[in-house]
């Protein structure tokens, strides 16, 4: 499974982010491209420990059971629910959000295991740094596929 600690995987993700344009249309979901970039940048902040949302109740119950969804080879399903703390509904500046996500991916990759959060995932709970790196790749891949890149 690809992960964001790998050079070639990070390069691939950054190339795909760079292919996005303000006019890029979604294939599913509700967010426009700038909102998606902001959402993904926020999740990178979470993986890097800059954003530490509390565990959600339902996650405490079913999170450990469904944790493999975050790190297995199977792509995320379309239209999965998003934690309300990570939902983006307001208008965002495409260029600013693209730069913020690019920087977040680079910082996560360059920081590696030492800079990855040790804070539990709000839904899945305690996960290893390798699982964060796999899950964040999988999350970015999901949204980049959502916008056709």
Coordinates of N, CA and C in Angstrom, one line a residue:
X1 N 0.8 -1.2 0.0 CA 0.0 0.0 0.0 C 0.9 1.2 0.0
X2 N 0.6 2.2 -0.9 CA 1.3 3.4 -1.0 C 1.1 4.2 0.3
X3 N 2.1 5.0 0.7 CA 2.0 5.9 1.8 C 2.8 7.2 1.6
X4 N 2.5 8.2 2.3 CA 3.1 9.5 2.1 C 4.5 9.7 2.7
X5 N 5.0 8.6 3.3 CA 6.4 8.6 3.7 C 7.3 8.2 2.5
X6 N 6.8 7.7 1.4 CA 7.5 7.3 0.3 C 7.7 8.5 -0.7
X7 N 8.9 8.7 -1.2 CA 9.2 9.8 -2.1 C 8.3 9.7 -3.4
X8 N 8.3 8.5 -4.0 CA 7.6 8.4 -5.3 C 6.1 8.6 -5.1
X9 N 5.5 8.2 -4.0 CA 4.1 8.4 -3.7 C 3.8 9.9 -3.5
X10 N 4.6 10.5 -2.7 CA 4.4 11.9 -2.4 C 4.6 12.7 -3.7
X11 N 5.5 12.4 -4.5 CA 5.7 13.1 -5.8 C 4.5 12.9 -6.7
X12 N 3.9 11.7 -6.7 CA 2.7 11.4 -7.5 C 1.5 12.3 -7.0
X13 N 1.3 12.4 -5.7 CA 0.3 13.2 -5.1 C 0.4 14.6 -5.5
X14 N 1.6 15.1 -5.3 CA 1.9 16.6 -5.6 C 1.7 16.9 -7.1
X15 N 2.0 16.0 -8.0 CA 1.8 16.2 -9.4 C 0.3 16.2 -9.7
X16 N -0.5 15.4 -9.0 CA -1.9 15.3 -9.2 C -2.6 16.6 -8.7
X17 N -2.1 17.1 -7.5 CA -2.7 18.3 -6.9 C -2.4 19.5 -7.9
X18 N -1.2 19.5 -8.5 CA -0.8 20.5 -9.4 C -1.6 20.5 -10.7
X19 N -2.2 19.4 -11.1 CA -3.0 19.3 -12.3 C -4.4 19.9 -12.1
X20 N -4.8 20.1 -10.9 CA -6.1 20.7 -10.6 C -6.2 22.2 -11.1
X21 N -7.3 22.6 -11.5 CA -7.6 24.0 -11.9 C -8.8 24.5 -11.2
X22 N -9.0 25.8 -11.1 CA -10.2 26.3 -10.4 C -11.5 25.9 -11.1
X23 N -11.4 25.5 -12.3 CA -12.6 25.1 -13.1 C -12.8 23.6 -13.0
X24 N -11.9 22.8 -12.4 CA -12.1 21.4 -12.4 C -13.4 21.0 -11.7
X25 N -14.1 20.1 -12.3 CA -15.4 19.7 -11.8 C -15.4 18.4 -11.1
X26 N -16.2 18.2 -10.1 CA -16.2 17.0 -9.3 C -17.0 15.9 -10.1
X27 N -16.7 14.7 -9.8 CA -17.5 13.6 -10.4 C -18.5 13.1 -9.4
X28 N -18.4 13.4 -8.1 CA -19.4 13.1 -7.1 C -19.2 14.0 -5.9
X29 N -20.1 14.0 -5.0 CA -20.0 14.8 -3.8 C -20.5 16.2 -3.9
X30 N -20.3 17.0 -2.9 CA -20.9 18.3 -2.8 C -19.8 19.4 -2.9
X31 N -18.6 19.1 -2.5 CA -17.6 20.2 -2.4 C -17.1 20.6 -3.8
X32 N -16.8 21.9 -4.0 CA -16.1 22.3 -5.2 C -14.6 22.0 -5.0
X33 N -13.8 22.3 -6.1 CA -12.4 21.9 -6.0 C -11.6 22.7 -4.9
X34 N -11.9 23.9 -4.7 CA -11.3 24.7 -3.7 C -11.7 24.2 -2.3
X35 N -12.9 23.9 -2.1 CA -13.4 23.3 -0.8 C -12.7 22.0 -0.5
X36 N -12.6 21.1 -1.6 CA -11.9 19.8 -1.4 C -10.4 20.0 -1.0
X37 N -9.8 21.0 -1.6 CA -8.4 21.3 -1.3 C -8.3 21.7 0.2
X38 N -9.2 22.6 0.6 CA -9.2 23.0 2.0 C -9.5 21.8 3.0
X39 N -10.4 21.0 2.6 CA -10.7 19.8 3.4 C -9.5 18.9 3.5
X40 N -8.8 18.7 2.4 CA -7.6 17.8 2.5 C -6.5 18.4 3.2
X41 N -6.3 19.8 3.1 CA -5.3 20.4 3.9 C -5.6 20.3 5.4
X42 N -6.9 20.4 5.8 CA -7.2 20.2 7.2 C -6.9 18.8 7.7
X43 N -7.1 17.8 6.8 CA -6.8 16.5 7.3 C -5.3 16.3 7.4
X44 N -4.5 16.9 6.5 CA -3.1 16.9 6.6 C -2.6 17.5 7.9
X45 N -3.3 18.6 8.3 CA -3.0 19.3 9.6 C -3.3 18.3 10.8
X46 N -4.4 17.5 10.6 CA -4.7 16.5 11.6 C -3.6 15.5 11.7
X47 N -3.1 15.0 10.6 CA -2.1 13.9 10.6 C -0.8 14.4 11.1
X48 N -0.6 15.8 11.0 CA 0.7 16.4 11.4 C 0.6 16.9 12.9
X49 N -0.6 16.8 13.5 CA -0.7 17.2 14.9 C -1.0 18.6 15.1
X50 N -1.3 19.4 14.0 CA -1.6 20.8 14.1 C -3.1 21.0 14.4
X51 N -3.9 20.0 14.2 CA -5.3 20.0 14.4 C -5.7 18.7 15.1
X52 N -6.2 18.8 16.3 CA -6.5 17.6 17.1 C -7.9 17.5 17.5
X53 N -8.8 17.1 16.6 CA -10.2 17.0 17.0 C -10.5 15.9 18.0
X54 N -11.4 16.1 18.9 CA -11.7 15.0 19.8 C -12.3 13.8 19.2
X55 N -12.2 12.7 19.9 CA -12.8 11.4 19.4 C -14.3 11.6 19.4
X56 N -14.9 11.1 18.3 CA -16.4 11.1 18.3 C -17.0 9.9 18.9
X57 N -18.1 10.0 19.4 CA -18.8 8.9 20.2 C -18.9 7.6 19.3
X58 N -19.5 7.8 18.1 CA -19.7 6.6 17.3 C -18.4 5.9 16.9
X59 N -17.4 6.8 16.8 CA -16.0 6.2 16.4 C -15.5 5.4 17.6
X60 N -15.8 5.7 18.8 CA -15.3 5.0 19.9 C -15.9 3.6 19.9
X61 N -17.1 3.5 19.4 CA -17.8 2.2 19.4 C -17.4 1.3 18.2
X62 N -17.5 1.9 17.0 CA -17.2 1.1 15.8 C -15.9 1.4 15.1
X63 N -15.2 2.4 15.5 CA -13.9 2.8 14.9 C -12.9 1.6 14.9
X64 N -12.7 1.0 16.0 CA -11.7 -0.1 16.0 C -12.1 -1.3 15.1
X65 N -13.4 -1.5 14.9 CA -13.8 -2.6 14.1 C -13.6 -2.3 12.6
X66 N -13.8 -1.0 12.2 CA -13.7 -0.6 10.8 C -12.4 0.1 10.4
X67 N -11.5 0.1 11.4 CA -10.2 0.7 11.1 C -9.5 0.3 9.8
X68 N -9.6 -1.0 9.4 CA -8.9 -1.4 8.2 C -9.4 -0.6 7.0
X69 N -10.6 0.0 7.0 CA -11.1 0.8 5.9 C -10.1 2.0 5.6
X70 N -9.4 2.5 6.7 CA -8.5 3.6 6.6 C -7.2 3.2 5.9
X71 N -6.8 2.0 6.0 CA -5.4 1.6 5.5 C -5.4 0.4 4.6
X72 N -6.5 -0.2 4.3 CA -6.4 -1.4 3.3 C -6.3 -0.9 1.9
X73 N -6.1 -1.8 1.0 CA -5.9 -1.5 -0.4 C -7.2 -1.0 -1.1
X74 N -8.4 -1.3 -0.6 CA -9.6 -0.9 -1.2 C -9.9 0.6 -1.2
X75 N -10.1 1.2 -2.3 CA -10.4 2.7 -2.3 C -11.6 3.0 -1.5
X76 N -11.7 4.2 -0.9 CA -12.8 4.7 -0.2 C -14.0 4.7 -1.1
X77 N -15.2 4.5 -0.6 CA -16.4 4.6 -1.3 C -16.8 6.0 -1.5
X78 N -17.6 6.3 -2.6 CA -18.0 7.6 -2.8 C -19.0 8.1 -1.8
X79 N -19.0 9.3 -1.5 CA -20.0 10.0 -0.6 C -20.0 9.4 0.8
X80 N -18.9 9.0 1.3 CA -18.8 8.6 2.7 C -19.0 9.9 3.6
X81 N -19.5 9.7 4.8 CA -19.8 10.8 5.7 C -18.4 11.5 6.1
X82 N -18.5 12.8 6.3 CA -17.3 13.5 6.7 C -17.6 14.1 8.1
X83 N -16.6 14.0 9.0 CA -16.7 14.6 10.3 C -17.1 16.1 10.2
X84 N -18.0 16.6 10.9 CA -18.5 18.0 10.7 C -17.4 19.0 11.0
X85 N -16.4 18.6 11.8 CA -15.2 19.5 12.0 C -14.4 19.7 10.7
X86 N -14.5 18.7 9.8 CA -13.6 18.7 8.6 C -14.4 19.1 7.4
X87 N -15.7 19.4 7.5 CA -16.6 19.8 6.4 C -16.2 21.2 6.0
X88 N -16.2 21.5 4.7 CA -16.0 22.8 4.2 C -17.2 23.2 3.4
X89 N -17.9 24.2 3.8 CA -19.1 24.6 3.1 C -19.0 26.1 2.5
X90 N -18.1 26.9 3.1 CA -17.9 28.2 2.6 C -17.0 28.3 1.4
X91 N -17.0 29.4 0.7 CA -16.2 29.6 -0.5 C -14.7 29.7 -0.1
X92 N -13.8 29.1 -0.9 CA -12.4 29.2 -0.6 C -11.7 29.7 -1.8
X93 N -10.5 30.2 -1.6 CA -9.6 30.7 -2.7 C -8.8 29.5 -3.2
X94 N -9.0 29.1 -4.5 CA -8.4 27.9 -5.0 C -6.9 28.0 -4.9
X95 N -6.2 29.0 -5.3 CA -4.8 29.1 -5.3 C -4.2 29.0 -3.8
X96 N -4.8 29.7 -2.9 CA -4.4 29.6 -1.5 C -4.5 28.2 -1.0
X97 N -5.7 27.5 -1.2 CA -5.9 26.2 -0.7 C -5.0 25.1 -1.4
X98 N -4.7 25.3 -2.7 CA -3.8 24.4 -3.4 C -2.4 24.5 -2.8
X99 N -2.0 25.7 -2.5 CA -0.7 25.9 -1.9 C -0.6 25.4 -0.5
X100 N -1.7 25.6 0.2 CA -1.7 25.1 1.6 C -1.7 23.5 1.7
X101 N -2.4 22.9 0.8 CA -2.4 21.4 0.7 C -1.0 20.9 0.3
X102 N -0.5 21.5 -0.8 CA 0.9 21.1 -1.2 C 1.9 21.2 -0.1
X103 N 1.9 22.3 0.6 CA 2.8 22.5 1.8 C 2.5 21.5 2.8
X104 N 1.3 21.2 3.1 CA 0.9 20.2 4.1 C 1.4 18.8 3.8
X105 N 1.3 18.4 2.5 CA 1.8 17.1 2.1 C 3.3 17.1 2.2
X106 N 4.0 18.1 1.7 CA 5.4 18.2 1.8 C 5.9 18.1 3.3
X107 N 5.3 18.9 4.1 CA 5.7 18.9 5.5 C 5.5 17.5 6.2
X108 N 4.4 16.9 5.9 CA 4.1 15.5 6.4 C 5.2 14.6 6.0
X109 N 5.4 14.6 4.7 CA 6.4 13.7 4.1 C 7.8 13.9 4.7
X110 N 8.2 15.2 4.7 CA 9.6 15.5 5.1 C 9.8 15.2 6.6
X111 N 8.7 15.4 7.4 CA 8.8 15.2 8.8 C 8.8 13.7 9.2
X112 N 8.2 12.9 8.3 CA 8.2 11.5 8.5 C 7.6 11.0 9.8
X113 N 8.0 9.9 10.3 CA 7.5 9.3 11.5 C 7.7 10.2 12.7
X114 N 8.8 10.9 12.8 CA 9.0 11.8 13.9 C 8.0 12.9 14.1
X115 N 7.5 13.4 13.0 CA 6.6 14.6 13.0 C 5.1 14.2 12.8
X116 N 4.8 12.9 12.7 CA 3.5 12.5 12.6 C 2.8 12.5 13.9
X117 N 1.5 12.9 13.9 CA 0.8 12.9 15.2 C 0.8 11.6 15.9
X118 N 0.7 11.7 17.2 CA 0.5 10.5 18.1 C -1.0 10.6 18.7
X119 N -1.7 11.7 18.3 CA -3.0 11.9 18.7 C -3.9 10.9 18.0
X120 N -4.9 10.3 18.7 CA -5.8 9.3 18.0 C -6.6 10.0 16.9
X121 N -6.9 9.2 15.9 CA -7.8 9.6 14.8 C -9.2 9.8 15.5
X122 N -9.9 10.9 15.1 CA -11.2 11.1 15.7 C -12.2 10.0 15.6
X123 N -12.1 9.2 14.5 CA -13.1 8.1 14.3 C -12.4 6.7 14.6
X124 N -11.2 6.5 14.1 CA -10.6 5.2 14.1 C -9.8 5.0 15.4
X125 N -9.5 6.0 16.2 CA -8.8 5.9 17.4 C -7.3 5.8 17.2
X126 N -6.6 5.1 18.1 CA -5.1 5.0 18.0 C -4.7 4.3 16.8
X127 N -3.8 4.9 16.0 CA -3.3 4.3 14.8 C -1.8 4.6 14.8
X128 N -1.0 3.7 14.1 CA 0.4 3.9 14.0 C 0.7 5.0 13.0
X129 N 2.0 5.5 13.0 CA 2.4 6.5 12.1 C 2.3 6.0 10.7
X130 N 2.7 4.7 10.5 CA 2.6 4.1 9.1 C 1.1 4.1 8.7
X131 N 0.2 3.8 9.6 CA -1.2 3.8 9.2 C -1.7 5.2 8.9
X132 N -1.2 6.2 9.6 CA -1.5 7.6 9.2 C -1.0 7.9 7.8
X133 N 0.2 7.5 7.5 CA 0.8 7.7 6.2 C 0.0 7.0 5.1
X134 N -0.4 5.8 5.3 CA -1.2 5.0 4.3 C -2.6 5.7 4.2
X135 N -3.2 5.9 5.3 CA -4.6 6.5 5.3 C -4.7 7.9 4.7
X136 N -3.6 8.7 4.9 CA -3.7 10.0 4.3 C -3.4 9.9 2.8
X137 N -2.6 9.0 2.4 CA -2.5 8.8 0.9 C -3.9 8.3 0.3
X138 N -4.5 7.4 1.0 CA -5.7 6.9 0.5 C -6.8 7.9 0.5
X139 N -6.8 8.8 1.5 CA -7.8 9.9 1.5 C -7.5 10.9 0.4
X140 N -6.3 11.3 0.2 CA -5.9 12.2 -0.9 C -6.3 11.6 -2.3
X141 N -5.9 10.3 -2.4 CA -6.2 9.6 -3.7 C -7.7 9.6 -3.9
X142 N -8.5 9.4 -2.9 CA -10.0 9.4 -3.0 C -10.5 10.8 -3.6
X143 N -10.0 11.9 -3.0 CA -10.5 13.2 -3.4 C -9.9 13.6 -4.8
X144 N -8.6 13.2 -5.0 CA -8.1 13.5 -6.3 C -8.8 12.8 -7.5
X145 N -9.2 11.5 -7.2 CA -10.0 10.8 -8.2 C -11.4 11.4 -8.3
X146 N -11.9 12.0 -7.2 CA -13.2 12.7 -7.2 C -13.2 13.8 -8.2
X147 N -12.0 14.4 -8.4 CA -11.9 15.5 -9.4 C -11.1 15.1 -10.6
X148 N -11.0 13.8 -10.9 CA -10.5 13.3 -12.2 C -9.0 13.4 -12.4
X149 N -8.2 13.6 -11.3 CA -6.8 13.6 -11.5 C -6.1 12.5 -10.7

